[in-house]
Amino acid sequence: MENAIFSISQLQGSRSLSIDLTNSLRQKILDGNLPPGTKLPTAKEIEEQAGVSRSVVREAVAALKAEKLIISRQGIGVFVADGVTSRPFEIETNEFASIEDAIQILELRMAVELEMSAMAARNRKKVQMKRIWQCIEDFETKKNQGEDAVKEDLALHLAIADASGNPYFARFIKYIGSGAIPSRDLISKYDKTANKPEYLQQLHDEHRRLAQAIEDKNEEDAREAVRLHLGNSLKRHRALAKKAVTK
């Protein structure tokens, strides 16, 4: 078929066809493979090319319109909007909504926070160290009250970012926002142990190990603490991804 934009095999095995189709189209637009002004195939053609239903195509088109990546011209069709190839880096809200995307975001965080924490160990000041320990106390308080402590978890990572001395680390963590902390709702969908005291205690112990390395100004121990902390989250998510496939 002429003007085919992807093959059916690109979407096979998807956990969510509408999200996969949206991501596929978005990437082709942002990579410049579908330049501004390009007319997209009709809904029927996309259905045939991607091997999906009409409702999946409608959802993907609606999502891309909401992101202002494509526009409709009445009676003519759907076109790639102007200026989209120059858009800044961003992670879309729906990319926090699946385990597979959460895994890739965690991998990104791992790369960033390894160096961020090492720099915090090298550069931290007493007042910043005090803030880090306060965040850990706040996390423990919420944990003991039976709450999820998501906000306190994020506050700790922001405190470490601040201690690094590089303001761009803090901006990165703030940009990701609460999505930077693995979604407890997403986890609990497949794992009934999420948010239980044992799980939160494990997070608390990992936080304390990281904070101690930063206080000791031990850069390598700080990196190892991040590898443990985010590595455990990655293992948990990968195990849940396998469960999700079998459900």
Tab-separated table of C-alpha atoms in Angstrom:
chain	number	residue	atom	x	y	z
A	1	MET	CA	0.000	0.000	0.000
A	2	GLU	CA	1.335	3.428	-0.880
A	3	ASN	CA	2.210	5.901	1.909
A	4	ALA	CA	2.256	3.108	4.492
A	5	ILE	CA	3.714	4.556	7.692
A	6	PHE	CA	4.402	1.358	9.617
A	7	SER	CA	4.014	-2.384	9.373
A	8	ILE	CA	1.628	-4.491	11.384
A	9	SER	CA	4.563	-6.251	13.090
A	10	GLN	CA	5.513	-3.008	14.823
A	11	LEU	CA	2.372	-3.219	16.944
A	12	GLN	CA	2.218	-6.947	17.631
A	13	GLY	CA	2.456	-8.024	21.252
A	14	SER	CA	1.385	-4.643	22.537
A	15	ARG	CA	-0.007	-4.313	26.054
A	16	SER	CA	-2.236	-1.518	24.785
A	17	LEU	CA	-2.770	-1.084	21.077
A	18	SER	CA	-4.020	2.500	21.361
A	19	ILE	CA	-0.960	3.556	23.390
A	20	ASP	CA	1.368	1.671	21.036
A	21	LEU	CA	-0.196	3.227	17.966
A	22	THR	CA	-0.020	6.692	19.548
A	23	ASN	CA	3.635	6.202	20.492
A	24	SER	CA	4.509	4.896	17.024
A	25	LEU	CA	2.923	7.840	15.253
A	26	ARG	CA	4.324	10.353	17.752
A	27	GLN	CA	7.846	9.042	17.310
A	28	LYS	CA	7.641	9.180	13.526
A	29	ILE	CA	6.425	12.779	13.718
A	30	LEU	CA	9.077	13.912	16.207
A	31	ASP	CA	11.841	12.076	14.345
A	32	GLY	CA	10.891	13.945	11.161
A	33	ASN	CA	9.763	10.836	9.299
A	34	LEU	CA	6.364	12.522	8.994
A	35	PRO	CA	7.292	16.172	8.348
A	36	PRO	CA	4.958	19.112	9.129
A	37	GLY	CA	2.180	19.330	6.557
A	38	THR	CA	2.200	15.609	5.795
A	39	LYS	CA	-1.273	14.191	5.312
A	40	LEU	CA	-1.839	11.033	7.347
A	41	PRO	CA	-3.487	8.009	5.760
A	42	THR	CA	-7.214	7.688	6.315
A	43	ALA	CA	-8.486	5.933	9.426
A	44	LYS	CA	-9.341	2.893	7.321
A	45	GLU	CA	-5.829	2.777	5.847
A	46	ILE	CA	-4.252	3.027	9.300
A	47	GLU	CA	-6.520	0.202	10.495
A	48	GLU	CA	-5.306	-1.998	7.655
A	49	GLN	CA	-1.623	-1.052	8.000
A	50	ALA	CA	-1.511	-1.463	11.791
A	51	GLY	CA	-3.985	-4.320	12.072
A	52	VAL	CA	-6.077	-2.531	14.693
A	53	SER	CA	-9.710	-1.571	15.148
A	54	ARG	CA	-11.350	1.755	14.281
A	55	SER	CA	-11.688	2.625	17.975
A	56	VAL	CA	-7.927	2.188	18.487
A	57	VAL	CA	-7.247	4.581	15.602
A	58	ARG	CA	-9.748	7.111	16.991
A	59	GLU	CA	-8.084	7.035	20.413
A	60	ALA	CA	-4.608	7.502	18.925
A	61	VAL	CA	-5.723	10.393	16.707
A	62	ALA	CA	-7.492	12.067	19.641
A	63	ALA	CA	-4.363	11.753	21.795
A	64	LEU	CA	-2.113	13.266	19.114
A	65	LYS	CA	-4.586	16.099	18.537
A	66	ALA	CA	-4.569	16.829	22.270
A	67	GLU	CA	-0.762	17.034	22.097
A	68	LYS	CA	-1.124	19.419	19.130
A	69	LEU	CA	0.974	17.139	16.953
A	70	ILE	CA	-1.719	16.742	14.313
A	71	ILE	CA	-4.626	18.865	13.117
A	72	SER	CA	-7.818	18.136	11.195
A	73	ARG	CA	-8.810	20.081	8.098
A	74	GLN	CA	-12.505	19.642	7.522
A	75	GLY	CA	-13.282	17.726	4.381
A	76	ILE	CA	-9.597	17.210	3.588
A	77	GLY	CA	-8.041	14.994	6.251
A	78	VAL	CA	-5.603	14.920	9.142
A	79	PHE	CA	-2.183	16.574	8.839
A	80	VAL	CA	1.026	16.822	10.870
A	81	ALA	CA	1.013	20.243	12.564
A	82	ASP	CA	3.656	22.876	11.872
A	83	GLY	CA	6.665	23.211	14.172
A	84	VAL	CA	6.361	19.869	15.935
A	85	THR	CA	9.890	18.680	15.106
A	86	SER	CA	11.320	21.469	17.260
A	87	ARG	CA	9.381	20.491	20.384
A	88	PRO	CA	11.456	20.126	23.566
A	89	PHE	CA	11.982	16.841	25.371
A	90	GLU	CA	8.953	15.686	27.299
A	91	ILE	CA	7.368	12.570	28.739
A	92	GLU	CA	3.668	12.336	28.050
A	93	THR	CA	1.213	11.618	30.876
A	94	ASN	CA	0.092	8.339	29.346
A	95	GLU	CA	3.705	7.128	29.345
A	96	PHE	CA	3.465	6.769	33.122
A	97	ALA	CA	0.389	4.580	32.730
A	98	SER	CA	1.955	1.287	31.655
A	99	ILE	CA	4.502	-0.965	33.312
A	100	GLU	CA	6.643	-1.162	30.161
A	101	ASP	CA	6.975	2.617	29.885
A	102	ALA	CA	7.572	2.894	33.638
A	103	ILE	CA	10.504	0.502	33.230
A	104	GLN	CA	12.087	2.677	30.547
A	105	ILE	CA	11.561	5.826	32.615
A	106	LEU	CA	13.183	4.077	35.591
A	107	GLU	CA	16.157	3.215	33.376
A	108	LEU	CA	16.442	6.898	32.465
A	109	ARG	CA	16.258	7.851	36.135
A	110	MET	CA	18.954	5.302	36.959
A	111	ALA	CA	21.361	6.918	34.497
A	112	VAL	CA	20.629	10.414	35.818
A	113	GLU	CA	20.502	9.671	39.532
A	114	LEU	CA	23.708	7.656	39.620
A	115	GLU	CA	25.710	10.784	38.868
A	116	MET	CA	23.312	13.100	40.700
A	117	SER	CA	23.799	11.184	43.948
A	118	ALA	CA	27.565	10.943	43.495
A	119	MET	CA	27.692	14.708	43.023
A	120	ALA	CA	25.530	15.162	46.119
A	121	ALA	CA	28.071	13.118	48.079
A	122	ARG	CA	30.852	15.313	46.753
A	123	ASN	CA	29.175	18.707	47.074
A	124	ARG	CA	26.561	18.505	49.824
A	125	LYS	CA	26.526	21.119	52.557
A	126	LYS	CA	25.420	20.609	56.162
A	127	VAL	CA	22.098	22.369	55.636
A	128	GLN	CA	21.363	20.174	52.598
A	129	MET	CA	22.306	17.048	54.535
A	130	LYS	CA	19.937	18.106	57.279
A	131	ARG	CA	17.161	18.445	54.709
A	132	ILE	CA	17.870	14.963	53.325
A	133	TRP	CA	17.587	13.381	56.772
A	134	GLN	CA	14.412	15.348	57.453
A	135	CYS	CA	12.874	13.920	54.282
A	136	ILE	CA	13.763	10.428	55.471
A	137	GLU	CA	12.123	11.121	58.831
A	138	ASP	CA	9.029	12.426	57.058
A	139	PHE	CA	8.911	9.264	54.934
A	140	GLU	CA	9.176	7.098	58.049
A	141	THR	CA	6.382	9.044	59.765
A	142	LYS	CA	4.018	8.503	56.845
A	143	LYS	CA	5.039	4.848	56.616
A	144	ASN	CA	4.263	4.330	60.291
A	145	GLN	CA	0.887	5.993	59.795
A	146	GLY	CA	0.063	3.467	57.072
A	147	GLU	CA	0.239	5.997	54.250
A	148	ASP	CA	2.016	5.536	50.901
A	149	ALA	CA	4.588	8.370	51.436
A	150	VAL	CA	4.798	9.119	47.700
A	151	LYS	CA	5.187	12.883	48.257
A	152	GLU	CA	7.860	12.308	50.878
A	153	ASP	CA	9.684	9.946	48.521
A	154	LEU	CA	9.736	12.605	45.809
A	155	ALA	CA	10.839	15.271	48.313
A	156	LEU	CA	13.856	13.137	49.220
A	157	HIS	CA	14.958	12.808	45.607
A	158	LEU	CA	14.559	16.558	45.168
A	159	ALA	CA	16.666	17.174	48.287
A	160	ILE	CA	19.423	14.967	46.880
A	161	ALA	CA	19.188	16.781	43.549
A	162	ASP	CA	19.578	20.099	45.354
A	163	ALA	CA	22.616	18.791	47.251
A	164	SER	CA	24.314	17.913	43.959
A	165	GLY	CA	24.930	21.596	43.293
A	166	ASN	CA	23.603	21.315	39.743
A	167	PRO	CA	20.163	22.977	39.427
A	168	TYR	CA	19.351	21.011	36.286
A	169	PHE	CA	19.089	17.782	38.270
A	170	ALA	CA	16.359	19.336	40.413
A	171	ARG	CA	14.603	20.624	37.300
A	172	PHE	CA	14.684	17.122	35.805
A	173	ILE	CA	13.190	15.540	38.932
A	174	LYS	CA	10.548	18.271	39.184
A	175	TYR	CA	9.747	17.833	35.501
A	176	ILE	CA	8.973	14.171	35.981
A	177	GLY	CA	7.056	15.086	39.139
A	178	SER	CA	5.212	12.399	41.057
A	179	GLY	CA	5.687	10.080	38.078
A	180	ALA	CA	9.355	9.896	39.056
A	181	ILE	CA	8.306	7.669	41.920
A	182	PRO	CA	6.964	4.331	40.609
A	183	SER	CA	3.189	4.499	40.686
A	184	ARG	CA	1.875	2.534	43.648
A	185	ASP	CA	-1.498	2.243	41.885
A	186	LEU	CA	0.198	0.724	38.852
A	187	ILE	CA	2.164	-1.705	41.012
A	188	SER	CA	-0.779	-2.688	43.188
A	189	LYS	CA	-2.821	-3.606	40.117
A	190	TYR	CA	-0.649	-6.719	39.774
A	191	ASP	CA	1.046	-6.977	43.173
A	192	LYS	CA	-1.036	-7.020	46.350
A	193	THR	CA	2.067	-6.486	48.509
A	194	ALA	CA	2.499	-2.920	47.246
A	195	ASN	CA	2.186	-0.274	49.977
A	196	LYS	CA	2.389	-2.921	52.689
A	197	PRO	CA	4.704	-2.162	55.641
A	198	GLU	CA	7.397	-4.587	54.448
A	199	TYR	CA	7.627	-2.913	51.048
A	200	LEU	CA	7.741	0.601	52.479
A	201	GLN	CA	10.310	-0.507	55.051
A	202	GLN	CA	12.509	-1.781	52.236
A	203	LEU	CA	12.292	1.624	50.528
A	204	HIS	CA	13.077	3.324	53.831
A	205	ASP	CA	16.178	1.159	54.371
A	206	GLU	CA	17.376	1.904	50.827
A	207	HIS	CA	16.851	5.627	51.405
A	208	ARG	CA	18.864	5.531	54.626
A	209	ARG	CA	21.740	3.720	52.925
A	210	LEU	CA	21.818	6.369	50.199
A	211	ALA	CA	21.629	9.235	52.692
A	212	GLN	CA	24.455	7.751	54.765
A	213	ALA	CA	26.695	7.479	51.710
A	214	ILE	CA	26.011	11.124	50.887
A	215	GLU	CA	26.731	12.190	54.464
A	216	ASP	CA	29.983	10.174	54.401
A	217	LYS	CA	30.897	11.943	51.126
A	218	ASN	CA	31.458	8.528	49.568
A	219	GLU	CA	30.633	8.917	45.882
A	220	GLU	CA	30.949	5.241	44.944
A	221	ASP	CA	28.786	4.113	47.857
A	222	ALA	CA	26.186	6.678	46.763
A	223	ARG	CA	26.189	5.215	43.254
A	224	GLU	CA	25.876	1.695	44.651
A	225	ALA	CA	22.956	2.782	46.849
A	226	VAL	CA	21.163	4.155	43.782
A	227	ARG	CA	21.876	0.953	41.849
A	228	LEU	CA	20.307	-1.007	44.693
A	229	HIS	CA	17.338	1.328	45.165
A	230	LEU	CA	16.323	1.827	41.547
A	231	GLY	CA	17.582	-1.623	40.571
A	232	ASN	CA	15.095	-3.185	42.987
A	233	SER	CA	12.325	-1.058	41.490
A	234	LEU	CA	13.324	-2.210	38.011
A	235	LYS	CA	13.279	-5.858	39.087
A	236	ARG	CA	9.851	-5.385	40.637
A	237	HIS	CA	8.450	-3.722	37.518
A	238	ARG	CA	9.934	-6.340	35.184
A	239	ALA	CA	8.387	-9.120	37.269
A	240	LEU	CA	5.044	-7.325	37.185
A	241	ALA	CA	5.303	-6.869	33.423
A	242	LYS	CA	5.521	-10.650	33.076
A	243	LYS	CA	2.457	-11.072	35.305
A	244	ALA	CA	0.545	-8.513	33.254
A	245	VAL	CA	1.195	-10.454	30.043
A	246	THR	CA	-0.255	-13.630	31.528
A	247	LYS	CA	-3.447	-11.977	32.824
